[in-house]
Every structure is written in structure tokens, then in C-alpha cells.
Amino acid sequence: MDFKNITVAGSGVLGSQIAFQTAFHGYNVSVYDINDEALEKAKKRLNGLKDVYAEYFKDEEKASAALKRFTFSSNLKDAVKDADLLIESVPEIVEIKTNFYKELATVAPEKTVFASNSSTMLPSQFAEYTGRPEKFLALHFANEVWKNNTAEVMGHSGTDKQYEEQLIEFARTIGMIPLHILKEQPGYILNSLLVPLLNAGQTLLAKGVADPETIDKTWMLATGAPMGPFAILDVVGLQTAYNIVSNEAKHNPAAQPIADLLKNEYLDKGKTGKGSGEGFYKYPNPAYLDPAFLKA
Ligand code: NAD
């Protein structure tokens, strides 16, 4: 792997974090977004991330040096002209990603490997538009990249394995823990495990089997996990949980009572999770963090 120049396309929440993490580890990073206004926002985000990295890693000098490694462009051909690797982090909307790859295919140098950071879409959905399906795969990051270091590497059936190996190595060089997914899987590893756990917890609650604290306590005591499903839901945010479950309810009536419960008992009362100060628990000192929680 001899990547030097990385292009990050889409400089929103995750794109700006991926760009900063990559520059922080010494790569030149070309930031692409749709127009100058979006690029101005990106500059503000990256400046904010400089402070976050300086504080988190206690290294102001290294964080400031990262800021000098960025270039910005709203012209895709220009943004990608030297790219060894392009990481796509544009909105999670099929048409936007499809059109993006169609254009990218016509302007990117032959050497450029394309990686998608999509959370819910599969590389096989876009491979045909890339003009280089063998050099196209997913490289999926988690929000707050600097401390949540997962990098899920997942090809589609037509990805050449050598590029999976290259991305695994690249991920390591930017301080991530590469997690190699051997076969295309919606939700990667994390959400394939987490979503069923969260659903199961909510189903127990909606059926009246137990309250959130008892359900979390059971999971924590029996497995040694630091959080149960309801503590995790508070971090995810109850609006997101509601969106997922209401979608599910369209074809699975069993999900409707969960959606109703989230709406009536929590969202309508302003309890949207950790971000608002209250969800299933009250913050900043939720009961599950009290050492007495697992003793009573
Ligand atoms: P966001 O809305 O914050 O950012 C999207 C960026 O893409 C914006 O800067 C926007 O101007 C830009 N954009 C819009 N159209 C574009 C186009 N045609 N070409 C290039 N750029 C365009 O979104 P986000 O939360 O950063 O998500 C981006 C991707 O990252 C999605 O695929 C999402 O699934 C994935 N992701 C998000 C998270 C998360 O927690 N937010 C976590 C992991 C992965």
C-alpha cells in the first residue's frame, strides 16, 4: 500500500472527521463538496476538530499540523486528480450516491481506489456505476472517529481482495482498528449485532415484561457489559430509534406498540435521550452508572 493522497468526498459530520483523522496521521487530504458554501462549512468543522484532537490527544502541535494538509475543491475532477484513495461520505440517499459515482467514474484517475462510508447501503448497489468494480468497497467509520476506532472493511463479490488488504493496512495507518468483513452484510458486524439486541429490549418493554432498568440490569449482570439496551438507546437517540421502528411497523405490525410507546411516553414528553438530558435515564448521572445499580 503506497497511498499518499486521499480525497474525502462529502465533508459533513462524518466526512470532516474522516478527513481530519487522515490528515492527523500525515496524509494529504483533498476535501470535495458540492459548492463553496459547503466547503466553508467544512473549514469551520475542521477547525473545530483541530481543537477536539488537540484536547483529546494532548497534542496541539500535531493537530495544528493536520490543518495544513488540506486542500479544498468543489470541482470533482480537480479534487480527485492525485487521489490514491477516495473515501465517499455523501448523504445516505441512493440517487445522490448513484449520481456521484457516475460522475466520479468519468473523472478519477485509473489508479484511484473508491471506498464508501455508507452505513446502510451495500457496495454492490453502486459497483456498476464506478467503472472499476474491482477497486470499489466499503470503509465504514463510526461517529467520533478519534475515539471510536472501528473501520469496517467490506467488499462486494466483485472486489479484488488486494484492495481489501490495502484498505485494512490504510485503516491501521490512520489509527483505526480494521475489522475485515468477508462477505457483504447489511449493517456490517456492529449493527447486525446491535439492532436485534435493541429491538429485543424494546419488545420486552412494550409487552410489559419488565421495566428498562430491570432489562438493562439483567444484561449487564449476566454478560458483564457496561450498558444495557436502554442505556445504548439513550446514546443513539430515541428519535432515531423511533424512525427505525416506525419504518419496521409498515411491514411488521408487531413493531407498532414499540413505536407508540416511544412516541407517547418519551418523545412527546421531550425525553429524546442523552442529548436532551433525559431518555430512559436522567443525565448527566444516569442510574446505570451508579455502582449501587447492579447491587440492589
Ligand atoms: P452529512 O449530511 O452531515 O454530510 C453530507 C455531506 O455531503 C454534506 O457536506 C453535503 O454538502 C455533501 N453533499 C451533498 N451532496 C453531495 C454530492 N452530490 N457530492 C458530494 N458531496 C455532497 O451526512 P453524514 O452524517 O456525514 O453522512 C455521510 C455518510 O456517512 C452517509 O453515507 C452515512 O451513512 C455515513 N455515516 C454516517 C455516520 C453518522 O453518525 N453521521 C456514521 C457512519 C457513517
Tab-separated table of C-alpha atoms and ligand atoms in Angstrom:
chain	number	residue	atom	x	y	z
A	1	MET	CA	0.000	0.000	0.000
A	2	ASP	CA	1.589	3.252	-1.029
A	3	PHE	CA	-1.290	5.671	-0.597
A	4	LYS	CA	-0.224	9.278	-0.125
A	5	ASN	CA	-3.069	11.439	-1.364
A	6	ILE	CA	-6.556	10.865	-0.084
A	7	THR	CA	-9.724	12.592	-1.293
A	8	VAL	CA	-12.729	12.758	1.006
A	9	ALA	CA	-15.987	13.475	-0.830
A	10	GLY	CA	-18.760	14.961	1.306
A	11	SER	CA	-17.482	16.997	4.240
A	12	GLY	CA	-20.431	16.761	6.623
A	13	VAL	CA	-20.463	15.173	10.077
A	14	LEU	CA	-18.548	12.020	9.166
A	15	GLY	CA	-16.654	13.243	6.097
A	16	SER	CA	-14.976	16.021	8.070
A	17	GLN	CA	-13.998	13.588	10.840
A	18	ILE	CA	-12.565	11.082	8.345
A	19	ALA	CA	-10.667	13.914	6.629
A	20	PHE	CA	-9.232	15.133	9.940
A	21	GLN	CA	-8.305	11.649	11.175
A	22	THR	CA	-6.488	11.020	7.873
A	23	ALA	CA	-4.622	14.354	7.858
A	24	PHE	CA	-3.772	13.947	11.558
A	25	HIS	CA	-1.847	10.798	10.579
A	26	GLY	CA	0.161	12.575	7.912
A	27	TYR	CA	-1.725	12.153	4.642
A	28	ASN	CA	-2.503	14.967	2.220
A	29	VAL	CA	-6.265	15.279	2.103
A	30	SER	CA	-8.298	16.826	-0.677
A	31	VAL	CA	-11.768	17.767	0.553
A	32	TYR	CA	-14.574	17.761	-2.009
A	33	ASP	CA	-18.089	19.095	-1.509
A	34	ILE	CA	-20.807	20.429	-3.800
A	35	ASN	CA	-20.214	24.171	-3.571
A	36	ASP	CA	-18.205	26.906	-1.871
A	37	GLU	CA	-20.774	27.321	0.866
A	38	ALA	CA	-20.454	23.636	1.837
A	39	LEU	CA	-16.656	23.970	1.736
A	40	GLU	CA	-16.798	26.980	4.055
A	41	LYS	CA	-18.783	24.854	6.498
A	42	ALA	CA	-16.160	22.126	6.113
A	43	LYS	CA	-13.385	24.560	7.036
A	44	LYS	CA	-15.285	25.526	10.184
A	45	ARG	CA	-15.848	21.868	11.077
A	46	LEU	CA	-12.173	21.023	10.537
A	47	ASN	CA	-11.097	23.972	12.699
A	48	GLY	CA	-13.432	22.723	15.416
A	49	LEU	CA	-11.993	19.216	15.066
A	50	LYS	CA	-8.499	20.656	15.483
A	51	ASP	CA	-9.484	21.704	18.995
A	52	VAL	CA	-11.129	18.340	19.698
A	53	TYR	CA	-7.989	16.424	18.587
A	54	ALA	CA	-5.610	18.785	20.410
A	55	GLU	CA	-7.581	18.245	23.616
A	56	TYR	CA	-8.168	14.505	23.197
A	57	PHE	CA	-4.573	13.630	22.226
A	58	LYS	CA	-2.993	16.422	24.300
A	59	ASP	CA	-1.031	17.444	21.209
A	60	GLU	CA	-1.740	20.951	19.908
A	61	GLU	CA	1.210	20.869	17.508
A	62	LYS	CA	0.153	17.660	15.748
A	63	ALA	CA	-3.451	18.844	15.497
A	64	SER	CA	-2.385	22.208	14.026
A	65	ALA	CA	-0.062	20.470	11.544
A	66	ALA	CA	-3.035	18.435	10.266
A	67	LEU	CA	-4.850	21.636	9.282
A	68	LYS	CA	-2.043	22.441	6.807
A	69	ARG	CA	-2.533	19.193	4.873
A	70	PHE	CA	-5.961	20.046	3.439
A	71	THR	CA	-6.881	21.349	0.018
A	72	PHE	CA	-10.474	22.166	-0.924
A	73	SER	CA	-12.382	21.985	-4.176
A	74	SER	CA	-15.951	21.882	-5.435
A	75	ASN	CA	-14.742	20.559	-8.792
A	76	LEU	CA	-14.692	16.771	-8.612
A	77	LYS	CA	-12.123	16.317	-11.374
A	78	ASP	CA	-9.772	18.718	-9.644
A	79	ALA	CA	-10.442	17.243	-6.166
A	80	VAL	CA	-9.595	13.720	-7.265
A	81	LYS	CA	-6.757	14.349	-9.724
A	82	ASP	CA	-3.978	12.969	-7.481
A	83	ALA	CA	-6.053	10.591	-5.342
A	84	ASP	CA	-4.735	7.154	-4.488
A	85	LEU	CA	-7.897	6.607	-2.482
A	86	LEU	CA	-11.254	8.384	-2.477
A	87	ILE	CA	-13.486	7.983	0.575
A	88	GLU	CA	-17.108	8.805	-0.197
A	89	SER	CA	-19.201	10.240	2.636
A	90	VAL	CA	-22.034	11.952	0.742
A	91	PRO	CA	-25.655	11.823	2.024
A	92	GLU	CA	-27.307	8.460	2.617
A	93	ILE	CA	-29.642	8.846	-0.383
A	94	VAL	CA	-29.462	6.312	-3.222
A	95	GLU	CA	-29.845	8.841	-6.073
A	96	ILE	CA	-27.159	11.140	-4.660
A	97	LYS	CA	-24.667	8.309	-4.272
A	98	THR	CA	-25.518	6.826	-7.696
A	99	ASN	CA	-25.036	10.168	-9.469
A	100	PHE	CA	-21.873	10.819	-7.505
A	101	TYR	CA	-20.284	7.513	-8.612
A	102	LYS	CA	-21.396	8.018	-12.221
A	103	GLU	CA	-19.592	11.352	-12.342
A	104	LEU	CA	-16.605	10.110	-10.370
A	105	ALA	CA	-16.137	7.214	-12.815
A	106	THR	CA	-15.602	9.701	-15.634
A	107	VAL	CA	-13.098	11.996	-13.891
A	108	ALA	CA	-11.000	9.886	-11.483
A	109	PRO	CA	-7.530	8.626	-12.472
A	110	GLU	CA	-7.341	4.904	-13.146
A	111	LYS	CA	-5.261	4.255	-10.005
A	112	THR	CA	-7.845	5.650	-7.559
A	113	VAL	CA	-9.485	3.137	-5.208
A	114	PHE	CA	-13.045	4.103	-4.199
A	115	ALA	CA	-14.360	3.429	-0.680
A	116	SER	CA	-17.846	4.175	0.611
A	117	ASN	CA	-18.613	5.121	4.200
A	118	SER	CA	-22.327	4.299	3.791
A	119	SER	CA	-23.959	2.938	6.934
A	120	THR	CA	-26.948	1.201	5.392
A	121	MET	CA	-26.195	0.692	1.701
A	122	LEU	CA	-24.077	-2.042	0.137
A	123	PRO	CA	-21.128	-1.673	-2.269
A	124	SER	CA	-22.932	-3.995	-4.727
A	125	GLN	CA	-25.671	-1.333	-5.091
A	126	PHE	CA	-23.223	1.087	-6.707
A	127	ALA	CA	-20.437	-1.116	-8.109
A	128	GLU	CA	-21.708	-0.971	-11.695
A	129	TYR	CA	-21.574	2.852	-11.739
A	130	THR	CA	-17.991	3.131	-10.542
A	131	GLY	CA	-16.353	1.982	-13.782
A	132	ARG	CA	-13.943	-0.046	-11.587
A	133	PRO	CA	-15.981	-2.522	-9.524
A	134	GLU	CA	-12.803	-4.434	-8.599
A	135	LYS	CA	-11.405	-1.297	-6.900
A	136	PHE	CA	-14.607	-0.440	-5.025
A	137	LEU	CA	-15.529	-1.409	-1.451
A	138	ALA	CA	-16.846	-0.080	1.860
A	139	LEU	CA	-14.726	1.531	4.557
A	140	HIS	CA	-17.171	2.299	7.338
A	141	PHE	CA	-16.312	4.580	10.233
A	142	ALA	CA	-18.215	5.316	13.456
A	143	ASN	CA	-19.184	8.786	14.663
A	144	GLU	CA	-16.478	10.418	16.849
A	145	VAL	CA	-13.787	8.710	14.792
A	146	TRP	CA	-10.940	9.876	17.061
A	147	LYS	CA	-12.142	7.692	19.946
A	148	ASN	CA	-14.462	5.155	18.297
A	149	ASN	CA	-11.777	3.494	16.191
A	150	THR	CA	-13.718	0.892	14.227
A	151	ALA	CA	-13.064	0.681	10.485
A	152	GLU	CA	-15.243	-1.981	8.898
A	153	VAL	CA	-13.721	-3.065	5.562
A	154	MET	CA	-16.202	-4.831	3.298
A	155	GLY	CA	-16.040	-5.616	-0.408
A	156	HIS	CA	-18.785	-6.852	-2.730
A	157	SER	CA	-18.481	-10.086	-4.686
A	158	GLY	CA	-16.545	-8.331	-7.477
A	159	THR	CA	-13.979	-6.536	-5.282
A	160	ASP	CA	-10.390	-7.647	-5.856
A	161	LYS	CA	-9.080	-8.896	-2.472
A	162	GLN	CA	-5.834	-6.950	-2.867
A	163	TYR	CA	-7.779	-3.713	-2.373
A	164	GLU	CA	-9.419	-5.066	0.785
A	165	GLU	CA	-5.900	-5.788	2.074
A	166	GLN	CA	-4.769	-2.278	1.080
A	167	LEU	CA	-7.642	-0.653	2.934
A	168	ILE	CA	-7.016	-2.778	6.023
A	169	GLU	CA	-3.436	-1.518	6.027
A	170	PHE	CA	-4.503	2.067	5.308
A	171	ALA	CA	-7.006	1.972	8.192
A	172	ARG	CA	-4.225	0.878	10.564
A	173	THR	CA	-2.003	3.756	9.433
A	174	ILE	CA	-4.678	6.277	10.415
A	175	GLY	CA	-5.089	4.843	13.906
A	176	MET	CA	-8.163	2.720	13.257
A	177	ILE	CA	-8.799	-0.913	14.174
A	178	PRO	CA	-9.621	-2.590	10.848
A	179	LEU	CA	-12.453	-5.138	11.001
A	180	HIS	CA	-12.493	-7.301	7.894
A	181	ILE	CA	-15.945	-8.392	6.770
A	182	LEU	CA	-15.513	-11.366	4.471
A	183	LYS	CA	-18.904	-11.245	2.805
A	184	GLU	CA	-21.311	-8.407	2.055
A	185	GLN	CA	-23.647	-7.931	5.006
A	186	PRO	CA	-26.258	-5.182	5.530
A	187	GLY	CA	-25.447	-3.407	8.806
A	188	TYR	CA	-21.872	-4.732	8.762
A	189	ILE	CA	-20.975	-6.539	12.016
A	190	LEU	CA	-21.913	-3.894	14.547
A	191	ASN	CA	-25.477	-3.182	13.530
A	192	SER	CA	-26.110	-6.854	12.732
A	193	LEU	CA	-25.497	-7.475	16.445
A	194	LEU	CA	-26.798	-4.269	17.962
A	195	VAL	CA	-30.125	-3.758	16.174
A	196	PRO	CA	-31.572	-7.158	17.251
A	197	LEU	CA	-30.456	-6.507	20.864
A	198	LEU	CA	-32.104	-3.072	20.909
A	199	ASN	CA	-35.254	-4.466	19.287
A	200	ALA	CA	-35.450	-7.290	21.809
A	201	GLY	CA	-35.148	-4.870	24.740
A	202	GLN	CA	-37.866	-2.615	23.337
A	203	THR	CA	-40.155	-5.596	22.674
A	204	LEU	CA	-39.824	-6.755	26.297
A	205	LEU	CA	-40.726	-3.250	27.455
A	206	ALA	CA	-43.672	-2.831	25.064
A	207	LYS	CA	-45.064	-6.226	26.159
A	208	GLY	CA	-44.840	-5.140	29.794
A	209	VAL	CA	-42.397	-7.941	30.699
A	210	ALA	CA	-40.090	-5.658	32.716
A	211	ASP	CA	-39.047	-2.012	33.082
A	212	PRO	CA	-35.981	-0.549	31.278
A	213	GLU	CA	-33.769	-0.641	34.373
A	214	THR	CA	-34.509	-4.318	35.099
A	215	ILE	CA	-33.859	-5.258	31.466
A	216	ASP	CA	-30.543	-3.365	31.407
A	217	LYS	CA	-29.549	-4.759	34.802
A	218	THR	CA	-30.147	-8.318	33.582
A	219	TRP	CA	-27.969	-7.797	30.509
A	220	MET	CA	-25.196	-6.066	32.455
A	221	LEU	CA	-25.098	-8.586	35.334
A	222	ALA	CA	-25.233	-11.652	33.123
A	223	THR	CA	-22.730	-10.598	30.447
A	224	GLY	CA	-20.508	-8.046	32.178
A	225	ALA	CA	-21.492	-5.440	29.567
A	226	PRO	CA	-21.141	-1.827	30.749
A	227	MET	CA	-24.513	-0.785	29.308
A	228	GLY	CA	-27.830	-2.427	28.567
A	229	PRO	CA	-30.077	-1.819	25.537
A	230	PHE	CA	-31.874	1.189	27.052
A	231	ALA	CA	-28.665	2.961	28.041
A	232	ILE	CA	-27.468	2.412	24.457
A	233	LEU	CA	-30.774	3.697	23.051
A	234	ASP	CA	-30.328	6.905	25.034
A	235	VAL	CA	-26.986	7.463	23.270
A	236	VAL	CA	-28.356	6.586	19.819
A	237	GLY	CA	-31.263	8.973	20.435
A	238	LEU	CA	-34.915	7.989	20.759
A	239	GLN	CA	-35.942	9.888	17.608
A	240	THR	CA	-33.619	7.687	15.526
A	241	ALA	CA	-34.920	4.584	17.328
A	242	TYR	CA	-38.492	5.732	16.614
A	243	ASN	CA	-37.726	6.328	12.909
A	244	ILE	CA	-36.304	2.811	12.572
A	245	VAL	CA	-39.129	1.107	14.401
A	246	SER	CA	-41.905	3.068	12.613
A	247	ASN	CA	-40.380	2.028	9.320
A	248	GLU	CA	-40.352	-1.583	10.502
A	249	ALA	CA	-44.011	-1.256	11.590
A	250	LYS	CA	-45.031	-0.641	7.957
A	251	HIS	CA	-44.500	-4.334	7.189
A	252	ASN	CA	-44.389	-5.836	10.692
A	253	PRO	CA	-47.411	-4.948	12.892
A	254	ALA	CA	-45.580	-6.290	15.976
A	255	ALA	CA	-43.354	-3.184	15.870
A	256	GLN	CA	-46.278	-0.739	16.188
A	257	PRO	CA	-46.661	-0.943	20.003
A	258	ILE	CA	-42.938	-0.114	20.336
A	259	ALA	CA	-43.309	2.932	18.080
A	260	ASP	CA	-46.386	4.068	20.066
A	261	LEU	CA	-44.587	3.638	23.379
A	262	LEU	CA	-41.534	5.612	22.238
A	263	LYS	CA	-43.736	8.411	20.945
A	264	ASN	CA	-46.279	8.666	23.755
A	265	GLU	CA	-44.107	8.016	26.781
A	266	TYR	CA	-40.839	9.584	25.685
A	267	LEU	CA	-40.678	11.762	22.537
A	268	ASP	CA	-43.915	13.653	23.206
A	269	LYS	CA	-42.607	14.416	26.701
A	270	GLY	CA	-39.329	15.784	25.351
A	271	LYS	CA	-37.364	12.733	26.541
A	272	THR	CA	-35.264	12.146	23.443
A	273	GLY	CA	-32.193	10.591	25.038
A	274	LYS	CA	-28.834	11.602	26.457
A	275	GLY	CA	-28.617	14.688	24.182
A	276	SER	CA	-31.708	16.272	25.777
A	277	GLY	CA	-30.785	15.316	29.349
A	278	GLU	CA	-33.416	12.591	29.640
A	279	GLY	CA	-34.489	9.438	27.833
A	280	PHE	CA	-34.863	6.145	29.627
A	281	TYR	CA	-32.378	7.563	32.158
A	282	LYS	CA	-31.698	11.079	33.500
A	283	TYR	CA	-28.341	12.740	32.662
A	284	PRO	CA	-25.582	13.652	33.453
A	285	ASN	CA	-25.662	10.958	36.161
A	286	PRO	CA	-27.752	8.069	34.803
A	287	ALA	CA	-28.708	5.405	37.354
A	288	TYR	CA	-26.910	2.622	35.469
A	289	LEU	CA	-23.539	4.303	36.161
A	290	ASP	CA	-24.179	4.289	39.923
A	291	PRO	CA	-22.178	1.409	41.480
A	292	ALA	CA	-25.273	0.574	43.531
A	293	PHE	CA	-27.263	-0.145	40.328
A	294	LEU	CA	-26.007	-3.709	39.997
A	295	LYS	CA	-26.083	-4.436	43.718
A	296	ALA	CA	-29.705	-3.721	44.568
B	1	NAD	P1	-23.989	14.958	6.388
B	1	NAD	O1	-25.332	15.320	5.885
B	1	NAD	O2	-23.504	15.533	7.665
B	1	NAD	O3	-22.886	15.302	5.267
B	1	NAD	C1	-23.074	15.074	3.900
B	1	NAD	C2	-22.148	15.995	3.122
B	1	NAD	O4	-22.225	15.646	1.742
B	1	NAD	C3	-22.538	17.484	3.222
B	1	NAD	O5	-21.366	18.231	3.467
B	1	NAD	C4	-23.126	17.791	1.852
B	1	NAD	O6	-22.909	19.140	1.437
B	1	NAD	C5	-22.357	16.837	0.968
B	1	NAD	N1	-23.002	16.513	-0.295
B	1	NAD	C6	-24.299	16.562	-0.640
B	1	NAD	N2	-24.461	16.160	-1.921
B	1	NAD	C7	-23.223	15.863	-2.394
B	1	NAD	C8	-22.718	15.416	-3.628
B	1	NAD	N3	-23.525	15.178	-4.657
B	1	NAD	N4	-21.395	15.239	-3.736
B	1	NAD	C9	-20.564	15.472	-2.708
B	1	NAD	N5	-20.968	15.899	-1.518
B	1	NAD	C10	-22.303	16.082	-1.363
B	1	NAD	O7	-24.001	13.346	6.449
B	1	NAD	P2	-23.085	12.361	7.347
B	1	NAD	O8	-23.796	12.066	8.617
B	1	NAD	O9	-21.701	12.859	7.365
B	1	NAD	O10	-23.200	11.030	6.468
B	1	NAD	C11	-22.463	10.858	5.280
B	1	NAD	C12	-22.272	9.373	5.049
B	1	NAD	O11	-21.603	8.821	6.193
B	1	NAD	C13	-23.552	8.581	4.871
B	1	NAD	O12	-23.364	7.582	3.913
B	1	NAD	C14	-23.769	7.948	6.243
B	1	NAD	O13	-24.467	6.725	6.198
B	1	NAD	C15	-22.339	7.706	6.665
B	1	NAD	N6	-22.132	7.581	8.124
B	1	NAD	C16	-22.695	8.483	8.983
B	1	NAD	C17	-22.495	8.330	10.358
B	1	NAD	C18	-23.072	9.320	11.353
B	1	NAD	O14	-23.088	9.004	12.557
B	1	NAD	N7	-23.500	10.502	10.945
B	1	NAD	C19	-21.717	7.256	10.841
B	1	NAD	C20	-21.122	6.371	9.919
B	1	NAD	C21	-21.358	6.549	8.561
